[in-house]
Amino acid sequence: MAPEIEIYDTTLRDGSQGLGVSFSVADKLKIAERLDAFGVHYIEGGWPGSNPKDIEFFDQARLRRFTRAKLAAFGSTRRKDIRAAADDQLRLLVDAGTPVITIFGKTWLLHVREVLQTTPEENLAMIEDTVRYLKQQDRLVVYDAEHAFDGYTDDPEYALATWKAAERGGADLVVLCDTNGGSVPADIAGITRAAHAVLGIRIGIHTHDDIGLGVANALAAIEAGATHVQGTINGYGERVGNCNLTTLIPNLEFKLKKRSVPSESLLLLKEVSQFLDEIANVRPNARLPWVGSAAFSHKGGTHVNAVQKLVRSYEHIDPSLVGNSRQVLISELAGRSNIIMKARELGFDVTKDTPELNAMLARVKALEHEGYEFEAADGSLALLIRRTLKEEPTPFRVDAYHVSMRSEGATSVCEATVKVRVGHEHAHTVADGDGPVNALDCALRSALVRFYPHLEAVRLTDYKVRIVNSAVGTAARTRVLIESSDGLTSWTTIGVNENIIEASLQALVDSLEYGLLKKEFTASVV
Ligand SMILES: [Zn+2]
């Protein structure tokens, strides 16, 4: 079935200009394959005229088969005062061998005069010639009208003339670009309607999120007649980013009821978002609409209670429709419902009739008051629930420890000694480390692996420190969050104390204890 709205992904070109985003050729190929499987209609691979990496990408991409998406190469109109056929940049574009070529040209007279330093007439000729030349090479040609909205606002007649020049040259689409990202939906809609009224070809929209309206502007253009939309996964892009496709696509599907990617692909939306963050090595944004980990989280007690009774009461849509899931956050706002849902999520058979429930809730609230934060520390929360339910001795105890640091010339050495008790046995170990926490971790681990060899696989993967001031008049406290992994799953534990080493030790002890008891939790998942 033909889409009503075509999705043109420019993550690999516009998105790669985002802060902290850099893709290797191998990354780009992996992403292109994933986007093709997801079902976008076009994948803009790069600008062969701007860097050799993009030329190599197209050389390799040519050898692969894309089943759903058409690959597009990006470039600009010919240089002024030469023939299109004599322009090196255009030759590179054609050589990229893609079925689609996208070129951008100038709409705004300010740019024509000041940036290109040419006449309005030559700019029109540059657009028309370039499009015609590329059509002669038998490609689908997308014309990106740079600064379409600023240009139109400045001089509507000239802006329309540039778009008509693209149409005369044979362009398949004119895409109106809000290059500076400063337009508002009403203007976007009005100008898109004006273009729609005079052009006989299809219209697309390309927006940036500079004032937080990237997606809203794209939707405004679509409602005004655009049938093609350009954007990036997770909104990657220069400055604050591009129109975010992981927001736009579900809005089209569920809110505007317009068909874009195949409906079944919506279930993969969160996965695609995570995949991109992983490859780009970008920390996932929990607050991204639809796909963020906080998008369907519930914290306040009354909300959670209502959600339990009727999910529709506090959720605009079922999170599983976009591959996301409901999350219950534990905090001092938590009510009994939060604890029950969280405990069940962690594998405990807790109901509203469980006698220990009130004790758990009181313990969570008391600790949160001291500066603990359990919403990000599943591991420690699971241990807290378990300790309240079962009066069992812990698998090990730290009886004493000592940490010291000395400086030797340019290097400093940290040393930790730990005395650990397991049942009736004792272990006393010493270890060096890069820092005090690392030394403590090494000492503790080497003491415990004698008793629990499978702890060998547990690794500390992240360590975060924050200063919290709980009650007025007390010393500042340090909150330490430790993320650990055994290669299969990961968990987070927490420690809070005035002393950073003590806080770290608490989090380390919880991390290893959770690592030991993890099997028990996962085995009893209800
Ligand atoms: Zn852009």
Short mmCIF file of C-alpha atoms and ligand atoms in Angstrom, two decimals:
data_model
loop_
_atom_site.label_atom_id
_atom_site.label_comp_id
_atom_site.label_asym_id
_atom_site.label_seq_id
_atom_site.Cartn_x
_atom_site.Cartn_y
_atom_site.Cartn_z
CA MET A 1 0.00 0.00 0.00
CA ALA A 2 1.40 3.40 -0.97
CA PRO A 3 2.11 5.68 1.97
CA GLU A 4 0.15 8.86 2.41
CA ILE A 5 3.22 10.52 3.85
CA GLU A 6 6.73 9.64 2.72
CA ILE A 7 9.45 9.52 5.37
CA TYR A 8 12.84 10.80 4.26
CA ASP A 9 15.49 10.03 6.85
CA THR A 10 18.52 12.31 6.99
CA THR A 11 20.11 10.92 10.17
CA LEU A 12 23.23 9.99 8.23
CA ARG A 13 23.64 13.47 6.73
CA ASP A 14 21.94 16.25 8.74
CA GLY A 15 21.87 14.09 11.89
CA SER A 16 25.59 13.39 11.77
CA GLN A 17 26.19 17.13 12.21
CA GLY A 18 24.77 16.92 15.72
CA LEU A 19 26.83 17.63 18.81
CA GLY A 20 28.73 14.52 19.87
CA VAL A 21 27.50 12.43 16.93
CA SER A 22 30.00 10.84 14.60
CA PHE A 23 29.47 7.78 12.42
CA SER A 24 32.09 5.62 10.76
CA VAL A 25 31.36 4.16 7.31
CA ALA A 26 30.60 0.81 8.96
CA ASP A 27 28.21 2.55 11.39
CA LYS A 28 26.44 4.27 8.51
CA LEU A 29 25.95 1.00 6.65
CA LYS A 30 24.52 -0.67 9.77
CA ILE A 31 22.16 2.26 10.35
CA ALA A 32 21.03 2.29 6.71
CA GLU A 33 20.18 -1.40 6.91
CA ARG A 34 18.22 -0.88 10.11
CA LEU A 35 16.31 2.08 8.64
CA ASP A 36 15.50 0.05 5.53
CA ALA A 37 14.12 -2.78 7.67
CA PHE A 38 12.13 -0.25 9.69
CA GLY A 39 10.52 0.98 6.49
CA VAL A 40 11.46 4.62 5.89
CA HIS A 41 11.06 5.52 2.22
CA TYR A 42 14.33 7.35 1.66
CA ILE A 43 17.71 7.24 3.35
CA GLU A 44 19.96 10.20 2.73
CA GLY A 45 23.43 8.71 3.02
CA GLY A 46 25.60 11.80 2.90
CA TRP A 47 27.16 14.50 0.79
CA PRO A 48 29.78 12.98 -1.52
CA GLY A 49 31.05 16.46 -2.45
CA SER A 50 31.86 17.32 1.15
CA ASN A 51 33.97 14.42 2.40
CA PRO A 52 35.67 11.20 1.31
CA LYS A 53 33.92 9.18 4.04
CA ASP A 54 30.59 9.77 2.32
CA ILE A 55 32.03 8.76 -1.07
CA GLU A 56 33.21 5.50 0.51
CA PHE A 57 29.79 4.98 2.09
CA PHE A 58 28.09 5.19 -1.31
CA ASP A 59 30.71 2.88 -2.88
CA GLN A 60 29.87 0.26 -0.26
CA ALA A 61 26.13 0.93 -0.16
CA ARG A 62 25.92 0.30 -3.92
CA LEU A 63 26.89 -3.32 -3.28
CA ARG A 64 23.98 -3.88 -0.90
CA ARG A 65 20.31 -4.36 -1.55
CA PHE A 66 17.83 -2.12 0.14
CA THR A 67 14.35 -3.54 -0.03
CA ARG A 68 12.13 -0.76 1.22
CA ALA A 69 14.10 2.46 1.14
CA LYS A 70 15.65 4.34 -1.76
CA LEU A 71 19.12 5.70 -1.12
CA ALA A 72 19.68 9.43 -1.71
CA ALA A 73 22.88 11.41 -2.17
CA PHE A 74 22.87 15.07 -1.14
CA GLY A 75 24.54 18.04 -2.78
CA SER A 76 24.04 21.60 -3.95
CA THR A 77 23.03 23.28 -7.20
CA ARG A 78 25.81 23.91 -9.71
CA ARG A 79 28.25 26.71 -9.09
CA LYS A 80 27.45 30.04 -10.65
CA ASP A 81 28.40 30.77 -14.25
CA ILE A 82 29.33 27.23 -15.32
CA ARG A 83 27.40 24.42 -17.02
CA ALA A 84 25.94 21.76 -14.73
CA ALA A 85 27.80 19.06 -16.65
CA ALA A 86 31.10 20.80 -15.90
CA ASP A 87 30.55 20.97 -12.13
CA ASP A 88 32.79 18.54 -10.18
CA GLN A 89 30.50 18.43 -7.16
CA LEU A 90 27.59 17.35 -9.38
CA ARG A 91 29.73 14.71 -11.04
CA LEU A 92 30.50 13.21 -7.60
CA LEU A 93 26.77 13.22 -6.86
CA VAL A 94 25.96 11.33 -10.04
CA ASP A 95 28.88 8.93 -9.44
CA ALA A 96 27.43 8.02 -6.04
CA GLY A 97 25.06 5.89 -8.10
CA THR A 98 21.95 6.39 -5.98
CA PRO A 99 18.41 6.22 -7.41
CA VAL A 100 17.63 9.55 -5.70
CA ILE A 101 19.59 12.79 -5.74
CA THR A 102 18.68 15.66 -3.45
CA ILE A 103 20.05 19.09 -4.14
CA PHE A 104 19.59 22.23 -2.18
CA GLY A 105 19.33 25.71 -3.64
CA LYS A 106 18.69 29.25 -2.49
CA THR A 107 15.24 30.75 -1.89
CA TRP A 108 16.27 33.83 0.05
CA LEU A 109 17.56 36.82 -1.88
CA LEU A 110 19.77 37.75 1.06
CA HIS A 111 21.70 34.52 0.50
CA VAL A 112 21.70 34.91 -3.28
CA ARG A 113 23.30 38.33 -3.04
CA GLU A 114 25.46 38.01 0.07
CA VAL A 115 26.47 34.35 0.15
CA LEU A 116 26.42 33.23 -3.50
CA GLN A 117 27.21 36.77 -4.63
CA THR A 118 25.28 36.39 -7.82
CA THR A 119 22.16 37.79 -9.46
CA PRO A 120 18.60 36.61 -8.78
CA GLU A 121 18.37 35.47 -12.44
CA GLU A 122 21.56 33.37 -12.27
CA ASN A 123 20.28 31.68 -9.09
CA LEU A 124 17.07 30.68 -10.92
CA ALA A 125 19.15 29.33 -13.81
CA MET A 126 21.39 27.40 -11.38
CA ILE A 127 18.34 25.68 -9.90
CA GLU A 128 16.64 24.84 -13.18
CA ASP A 129 19.83 23.67 -14.97
CA THR A 130 20.96 21.49 -12.12
CA VAL A 131 17.61 19.75 -11.75
CA ARG A 132 17.34 19.22 -15.53
CA TYR A 133 20.87 17.81 -15.74
CA LEU A 134 20.18 15.34 -12.90
CA LYS A 135 16.86 14.28 -14.44
CA GLN A 136 18.76 13.56 -17.66
CA GLN A 137 20.83 11.12 -15.59
CA ASP A 138 17.56 9.32 -14.92
CA ARG A 139 17.31 9.95 -11.19
CA LEU A 140 14.50 10.88 -8.90
CA VAL A 141 15.33 14.49 -8.03
CA VAL A 142 14.37 16.08 -4.72
CA TYR A 143 14.82 19.83 -4.59
CA ASP A 144 15.50 21.13 -1.05
CA ALA A 145 14.56 24.81 -0.94
CA GLU A 146 16.91 26.21 1.67
CA HIS A 147 15.53 29.00 3.90
CA ALA A 148 12.16 28.54 2.18
CA PHE A 149 10.18 30.24 4.94
CA ASP A 150 12.58 33.10 5.69
CA GLY A 151 12.99 33.65 1.95
CA TYR A 152 9.25 33.65 1.31
CA THR A 153 8.62 36.05 4.18
CA ASP A 154 11.24 38.40 2.74
CA ASP A 155 10.06 38.22 -0.90
CA PRO A 156 7.19 35.83 -1.70
CA GLU A 157 7.35 36.36 -5.44
CA TYR A 158 11.02 35.51 -5.73
CA ALA A 159 10.69 32.50 -3.42
CA LEU A 160 7.91 31.08 -5.60
CA ALA A 161 10.01 31.76 -8.71
CA THR A 162 12.85 29.61 -7.32
CA TRP A 163 10.48 26.72 -6.59
CA LYS A 164 8.93 27.02 -10.05
CA ALA A 165 12.43 26.92 -11.55
CA ALA A 166 12.92 23.54 -9.87
CA GLU A 167 9.58 22.35 -11.23
CA ARG A 168 10.44 23.50 -14.77
CA GLY A 169 13.73 21.61 -14.55
CA GLY A 170 11.71 18.47 -13.84
CA ALA A 171 12.08 18.05 -10.05
CA ASP A 172 9.95 15.30 -8.55
CA LEU A 173 9.51 17.14 -5.27
CA VAL A 174 10.10 20.57 -3.82
CA VAL A 175 10.95 20.35 -0.13
CA LEU A 176 10.45 23.53 1.88
CA CYS A 177 13.23 23.81 4.47
CA ASP A 178 13.06 25.79 7.69
CA THR A 179 16.84 25.85 7.73
CA ASN A 180 17.26 28.20 10.68
CA GLY A 181 14.48 26.51 12.63
CA GLY A 182 12.87 29.74 13.77
CA SER A 183 9.43 29.53 12.15
CA VAL A 184 6.10 28.90 13.86
CA PRO A 185 3.36 26.46 12.74
CA ALA A 186 0.90 29.07 11.42
CA ASP A 187 3.52 30.56 9.09
CA ILE A 188 4.72 27.14 7.99
CA ALA A 189 1.13 26.16 7.14
CA GLY A 190 0.39 29.41 5.28
CA ILE A 191 3.52 29.27 3.14
CA THR A 192 3.14 25.55 2.42
CA ARG A 193 -0.43 26.25 1.26
CA ALA A 194 0.83 29.06 -0.99
CA ALA A 195 3.41 26.74 -2.56
CA HIS A 196 0.81 24.00 -2.97
CA ALA A 197 -1.45 26.42 -4.83
CA VAL A 198 1.12 27.30 -7.51
CA LEU A 199 3.19 24.13 -7.91
CA GLY A 200 1.98 21.10 -9.83
CA ILE A 201 4.45 18.73 -8.11
CA ARG A 202 4.51 17.24 -4.64
CA ILE A 203 5.70 19.25 -1.66
CA GLY A 204 7.88 18.12 1.23
CA ILE A 205 8.91 19.66 4.53
CA HIS A 206 12.28 19.78 6.32
CA THR A 207 12.34 21.40 9.76
CA HIS A 208 14.75 22.07 12.60
CA ASP A 209 13.93 22.20 16.28
CA ASP A 210 15.60 25.46 17.29
CA ILE A 211 12.54 26.82 19.07
CA GLY A 212 11.14 23.44 20.04
CA LEU A 213 8.70 23.29 17.13
CA GLY A 214 10.45 20.92 14.72
CA VAL A 215 7.77 18.23 14.84
CA ALA A 216 4.86 20.68 15.21
CA ASN A 217 6.06 22.58 12.13
CA ALA A 218 6.36 19.38 10.09
CA LEU A 219 2.83 18.38 11.09
CA ALA A 220 1.53 21.87 10.21
CA ALA A 221 3.03 21.53 6.72
CA ILE A 222 1.54 18.07 6.32
CA GLU A 223 -1.90 19.37 7.21
CA ALA A 224 -1.36 22.14 4.66
CA GLY A 225 -0.64 19.70 1.84
CA ALA A 226 2.95 18.37 2.18
CA THR A 227 3.20 14.62 1.57
CA HIS A 228 6.90 14.08 2.25
CA VAL A 229 8.75 14.82 5.46
CA GLN A 230 12.44 14.89 6.29
CA GLY A 231 13.87 14.32 9.74
CA THR A 232 16.25 12.28 11.87
CA ILE A 233 15.98 9.47 14.40
CA ASN A 234 16.00 10.87 17.96
CA GLY A 235 16.10 14.37 16.46
CA TYR A 236 19.88 14.34 15.99
CA GLY A 237 21.13 17.36 14.11
CA GLU A 238 23.00 20.61 14.20
CA ARG A 239 22.35 22.99 17.11
CA VAL A 240 19.34 21.59 18.99
CA GLY A 241 18.53 19.13 16.22
CA ASN A 242 16.11 18.25 13.42
CA CYS A 243 12.48 17.22 13.29
CA ASN A 244 12.49 14.06 15.41
CA LEU A 245 11.15 11.12 13.42
CA THR A 246 10.64 9.02 16.55
CA THR A 247 8.10 11.65 17.63
CA LEU A 248 6.71 12.49 14.20
CA ILE A 249 6.03 8.95 12.97
CA PRO A 250 3.80 7.86 15.90
CA ASN A 251 2.01 11.22 15.77
CA LEU A 252 1.20 10.60 12.10
CA GLU A 253 0.05 7.05 12.80
CA PHE A 254 -1.89 7.43 16.03
CA LYS A 255 -2.91 11.08 16.23
CA LEU A 256 -3.37 12.17 12.60
CA LYS A 257 -4.28 8.66 11.36
CA LYS A 258 -2.01 9.03 8.33
CA ARG A 259 -0.05 6.10 6.92
CA SER A 260 3.75 6.48 6.70
CA VAL A 261 6.03 3.56 7.62
CA PRO A 262 4.35 0.12 7.74
CA SER A 263 2.06 -0.06 10.79
CA GLU A 264 3.90 -3.08 12.22
CA SER A 265 7.13 -1.03 12.28
CA LEU A 266 5.70 1.18 15.01
CA LEU A 267 6.32 -1.72 17.42
CA LEU A 268 10.04 -1.34 16.64
CA LEU A 269 10.17 2.40 17.25
CA LYS A 270 11.83 2.31 20.66
CA GLU A 271 14.28 -0.31 19.47
CA VAL A 272 15.34 1.84 16.50
CA SER A 273 15.75 4.83 18.80
CA GLN A 274 17.95 2.83 21.19
CA PHE A 275 19.95 1.34 18.33
CA LEU A 276 20.85 4.80 17.05
CA ASP A 277 21.84 6.05 20.53
CA GLU A 278 24.02 3.02 20.97
CA ILE A 279 25.85 3.45 17.66
CA ALA A 280 26.16 7.21 18.09
CA ASN A 281 27.28 6.64 21.69
CA VAL A 282 24.76 9.17 22.89
CA ARG A 283 23.20 8.86 26.33
CA PRO A 284 19.50 8.08 25.74
CA ASN A 285 17.18 10.95 26.53
CA ALA A 286 14.70 9.57 29.07
CA ARG A 287 12.25 12.38 28.33
CA LEU A 288 11.89 11.78 24.59
CA PRO A 289 8.18 11.59 23.74
CA TRP A 290 6.94 8.08 22.88
CA VAL A 291 10.29 6.27 23.10
CA GLY A 292 12.03 7.70 26.20
CA SER A 293 12.27 5.51 29.28
CA ALA A 294 10.26 8.10 31.22
CA ALA A 295 7.59 8.48 28.53
CA PHE A 296 5.21 6.14 30.36
CA SER A 297 6.52 6.31 33.90
CA HIS A 298 4.34 6.94 36.91
CA LYS A 299 5.57 8.34 40.17
CA GLY A 300 2.80 9.99 42.19
CA GLY A 301 0.87 7.51 44.35
CA THR A 302 -2.58 8.51 43.12
CA HIS A 303 -1.51 8.19 39.48
CA VAL A 304 -0.12 4.73 40.04
CA ASN A 305 -3.24 3.69 41.85
CA ALA A 306 -5.39 4.92 38.96
CA VAL A 307 -3.14 3.36 36.33
CA GLN A 308 -3.49 0.03 38.08
CA LYS A 309 -7.25 0.26 37.86
CA LEU A 310 -7.51 1.72 34.40
CA VAL A 311 -4.42 2.42 32.29
CA ARG A 312 -6.30 4.81 30.05
CA SER A 313 -6.78 7.17 32.97
CA TYR A 314 -3.22 8.55 32.91
CA GLU A 315 -1.74 7.37 29.58
CA HIS A 316 -2.47 8.87 26.17
CA ILE A 317 -1.79 5.53 24.49
CA ASP A 318 -0.74 1.96 25.25
CA PRO A 319 3.10 2.14 25.46
CA SER A 320 3.54 -1.28 23.85
CA LEU A 321 2.23 0.12 20.54
CA VAL A 322 5.60 1.84 20.08
CA GLY A 323 7.65 -0.88 21.76
CA ASN A 324 7.87 1.02 25.05
CA SER A 325 6.65 -0.07 28.47
CA ARG A 326 5.05 1.34 31.57
CA GLN A 327 7.42 2.12 34.42
CA VAL A 328 6.59 2.69 38.01
CA LEU A 329 8.97 4.97 39.81
CA ILE A 330 9.62 4.59 43.48
CA SER A 331 10.05 7.70 45.52
CA GLU A 332 8.84 9.44 48.61
CA LEU A 333 5.70 10.28 46.65
CA ALA A 334 5.13 6.58 46.34
CA GLY A 335 2.02 4.97 47.61
CA ARG A 336 1.35 1.32 48.29
CA SER A 337 0.48 0.75 44.65
CA ASN A 338 3.94 1.80 43.48
CA ILE A 339 5.62 -0.62 45.83
CA ILE A 340 3.31 -3.46 44.82
CA MET A 341 3.84 -2.88 41.11
CA LYS A 342 7.59 -2.44 41.50
CA ALA A 343 7.93 -5.50 43.74
CA ARG A 344 6.04 -7.63 41.23
CA GLU A 345 8.18 -6.23 38.40
CA LEU A 346 11.23 -7.35 40.40
CA GLY A 347 9.81 -10.82 40.91
CA PHE A 348 8.28 -10.67 44.39
CA ASP A 349 4.82 -11.98 45.07
CA VAL A 350 3.58 -8.91 46.89
CA THR A 351 -0.09 -7.93 47.01
CA LYS A 352 -2.02 -5.26 48.87
CA ASP A 353 -2.57 -7.84 51.62
CA THR A 354 1.12 -8.56 52.17
CA PRO A 355 1.68 -7.72 55.87
CA GLU A 356 5.18 -6.33 55.30
CA LEU A 357 3.95 -3.78 52.78
CA ASN A 358 3.66 -0.90 55.22
CA ALA A 359 7.13 -1.57 56.60
CA MET A 360 8.57 -1.48 53.06
CA LEU A 361 6.86 1.79 52.29
CA ALA A 362 8.01 3.36 55.55
CA ARG A 363 11.59 2.22 54.92
CA VAL A 364 11.60 3.66 51.36
CA LYS A 365 10.20 6.97 52.55
CA ALA A 366 12.66 7.24 55.44
CA LEU A 367 15.64 6.49 53.21
CA GLU A 368 14.46 8.86 50.48
CA HIS A 369 14.29 11.53 53.15
CA GLU A 370 17.97 10.84 53.92
CA GLY A 371 18.89 11.35 50.28
CA TYR A 372 18.42 7.90 48.72
CA GLU A 373 16.69 7.75 45.38
CA PHE A 374 15.30 4.37 44.52
CA GLU A 375 13.78 5.16 41.17
CA ALA A 376 17.17 4.74 39.55
CA ALA A 377 18.39 1.98 41.86
CA ASP A 378 16.44 -1.20 41.14
CA GLY A 379 19.16 -3.38 42.63
CA SER A 380 19.10 -1.72 46.03
CA LEU A 381 15.30 -1.58 46.02
CA ALA A 382 15.07 -5.32 45.32
CA LEU A 383 17.38 -5.95 48.28
CA LEU A 384 15.32 -3.66 50.51
CA ILE A 385 12.12 -5.50 49.62
CA ARG A 386 13.79 -8.87 50.12
CA ARG A 387 15.23 -7.88 53.49
CA THR A 388 11.78 -6.81 54.64
CA LEU A 389 10.18 -10.05 53.48
CA LYS A 390 12.84 -12.53 54.59
CA GLU A 391 14.80 -12.56 57.80
CA GLU A 392 17.86 -14.23 56.38
CA PRO A 393 21.49 -13.42 57.04
CA THR A 394 23.14 -11.54 54.17
CA PRO A 395 25.51 -13.65 52.02
CA PHE A 396 28.51 -11.68 53.33
CA ARG A 397 29.44 -8.89 55.73
CA VAL A 398 32.19 -6.29 55.60
CA ASP A 399 33.62 -6.23 59.14
CA ALA A 400 36.29 -3.61 58.54
CA TYR A 401 38.05 -1.73 55.78
CA HIS A 402 40.83 0.75 55.30
CA VAL A 403 41.62 2.94 52.30
CA SER A 404 44.78 4.96 51.85
CA MET A 405 46.40 7.01 49.15
CA ARG A 406 49.96 8.04 48.62
CA SER A 407 51.72 9.99 45.94
CA GLU A 408 54.94 8.80 44.32
CA GLY A 409 56.31 11.41 41.95
CA ALA A 410 53.81 11.87 39.16
CA THR A 411 51.73 8.83 40.06
CA SER A 412 49.44 8.22 42.95
CA VAL A 413 48.56 4.83 44.35
CA CYS A 414 45.44 3.89 46.26
CA GLU A 415 45.35 0.85 48.46
CA ALA A 416 42.42 -0.81 50.19
CA THR A 417 42.24 -3.57 52.77
CA VAL A 418 38.99 -5.33 53.51
CA LYS A 419 37.91 -7.84 56.16
CA VAL A 420 34.94 -9.88 55.03
CA ARG A 421 32.90 -12.54 56.81
CA VAL A 422 31.00 -15.26 54.95
CA GLY A 423 29.15 -17.54 57.36
CA HIS A 424 31.78 -18.54 59.90
CA GLU A 425 34.71 -17.90 57.58
CA HIS A 426 36.80 -14.78 57.25
CA ALA A 427 38.83 -13.28 54.43
CA HIS A 428 41.29 -10.42 54.61
CA THR A 429 42.50 -8.95 51.33
CA VAL A 430 44.55 -6.04 50.06
CA ALA A 431 44.36 -4.48 46.60
CA ASP A 432 45.70 -1.48 44.67
CA GLY A 433 43.50 0.62 42.42
CA ASP A 434 43.38 3.67 40.16
CA GLY A 435 41.40 5.45 42.83
CA PRO A 436 40.02 4.71 46.29
CA VAL A 437 36.74 3.25 45.02
CA ASN A 438 38.48 1.10 42.45
CA ALA A 439 40.90 -0.20 45.14
CA LEU A 440 37.98 -0.97 47.45
CA ASP A 441 36.10 -2.72 44.66
CA CYS A 442 39.16 -4.86 43.81
CA ALA A 443 39.79 -5.80 47.45
CA LEU A 444 36.16 -6.68 48.10
CA ARG A 445 35.87 -8.71 44.95
CA SER A 446 39.06 -10.69 45.52
CA ALA A 447 37.82 -11.54 49.02
CA LEU A 448 34.44 -12.71 47.75
CA VAL A 449 35.32 -14.67 44.59
CA ARG A 450 36.90 -17.36 46.81
CA PHE A 451 33.43 -18.06 48.17
CA TYR A 452 31.38 -17.08 45.13
CA PRO A 453 33.37 -17.73 41.93
CA HIS A 454 30.58 -16.48 39.65
CA LEU A 455 31.12 -12.93 40.97
CA GLU A 456 34.13 -12.93 38.64
CA ALA A 457 31.74 -12.04 35.80
CA VAL A 458 30.28 -9.00 37.59
CA ARG A 459 31.73 -5.71 36.43
CA LEU A 460 31.21 -2.13 37.52
CA THR A 461 30.04 -0.30 34.38
CA ASP A 462 29.15 3.16 35.62
CA TYR A 463 29.75 5.24 38.72
CA LYS A 464 27.89 8.47 39.43
CA VAL A 465 28.29 10.86 42.32
CA ARG A 466 26.00 13.66 43.37
CA ILE A 467 25.92 15.93 46.39
CA VAL A 468 22.56 16.00 48.16
CA ASN A 469 21.53 18.23 51.00
CA SER A 470 18.80 16.49 52.85
CA ALA A 471 17.78 18.32 55.98
CA VAL A 472 18.89 21.86 56.74
CA GLY A 473 21.66 22.01 59.30
CA THR A 474 23.28 18.67 58.46
CA ALA A 475 26.48 18.24 56.49
CA ALA A 476 26.21 17.77 52.72
CA ARG A 477 25.70 14.14 51.81
CA THR A 478 27.08 12.27 48.87
CA ARG A 479 24.88 9.98 46.83
CA VAL A 480 26.66 7.29 44.83
CA LEU A 481 24.97 5.27 42.10
CA ILE A 482 26.79 2.23 40.76
CA GLU A 483 25.74 0.35 37.66
CA SER A 484 26.97 -3.23 37.39
CA SER A 485 26.65 -5.92 34.78
CA ASP A 486 27.30 -9.63 34.53
CA GLY A 487 27.24 -9.50 30.75
CA LEU A 488 23.59 -10.58 30.61
CA THR A 489 21.77 -7.95 32.63
CA SER A 490 22.67 -4.79 34.47
CA TRP A 491 21.46 -3.33 37.75
CA THR A 492 21.97 -0.15 39.72
CA THR A 493 22.62 0.23 43.42
CA ILE A 494 22.86 3.22 45.71
CA GLY A 495 24.74 4.44 48.76
CA VAL A 496 24.35 7.70 50.69
CA ASN A 497 26.68 9.09 53.34
CA GLU A 498 28.55 12.24 54.35
CA ASN A 499 31.68 10.34 53.35
CA ILE A 500 32.05 9.48 49.65
CA ILE A 501 34.06 6.31 50.37
CA GLU A 502 31.43 5.03 52.78
CA ALA A 503 28.64 5.83 50.29
CA SER A 504 30.58 4.02 47.57
CA LEU A 505 31.12 0.98 49.77
CA GLN A 506 27.38 0.74 50.49
CA ALA A 507 26.61 0.82 46.77
CA LEU A 508 29.39 -1.73 46.06
CA VAL A 509 28.14 -4.10 48.75
CA ASP A 510 24.59 -3.88 47.38
CA SER A 511 25.89 -4.40 43.85
CA LEU A 512 27.68 -7.64 44.75
CA GLU A 513 24.87 -8.86 46.98
CA TYR A 514 22.38 -8.25 44.19
CA GLY A 515 24.77 -10.05 41.82
CA LEU A 516 24.68 -13.06 44.16
CA LEU A 517 20.92 -13.03 44.68
CA LYS A 518 19.98 -12.05 41.14
CA LYS A 519 19.14 -15.60 40.11
CA GLU A 520 16.63 -15.81 42.91
CA PHE A 521 14.87 -12.62 41.74
CA THR A 522 14.68 -13.57 38.08
CA ALA A 523 13.63 -17.16 38.82
CA SER A 524 10.58 -16.03 40.74
CA VAL A 525 9.28 -13.45 38.28
CA VAL A 526 5.51 -13.57 38.27
ZN ZN B 1 18.63 20.62 7.78
#
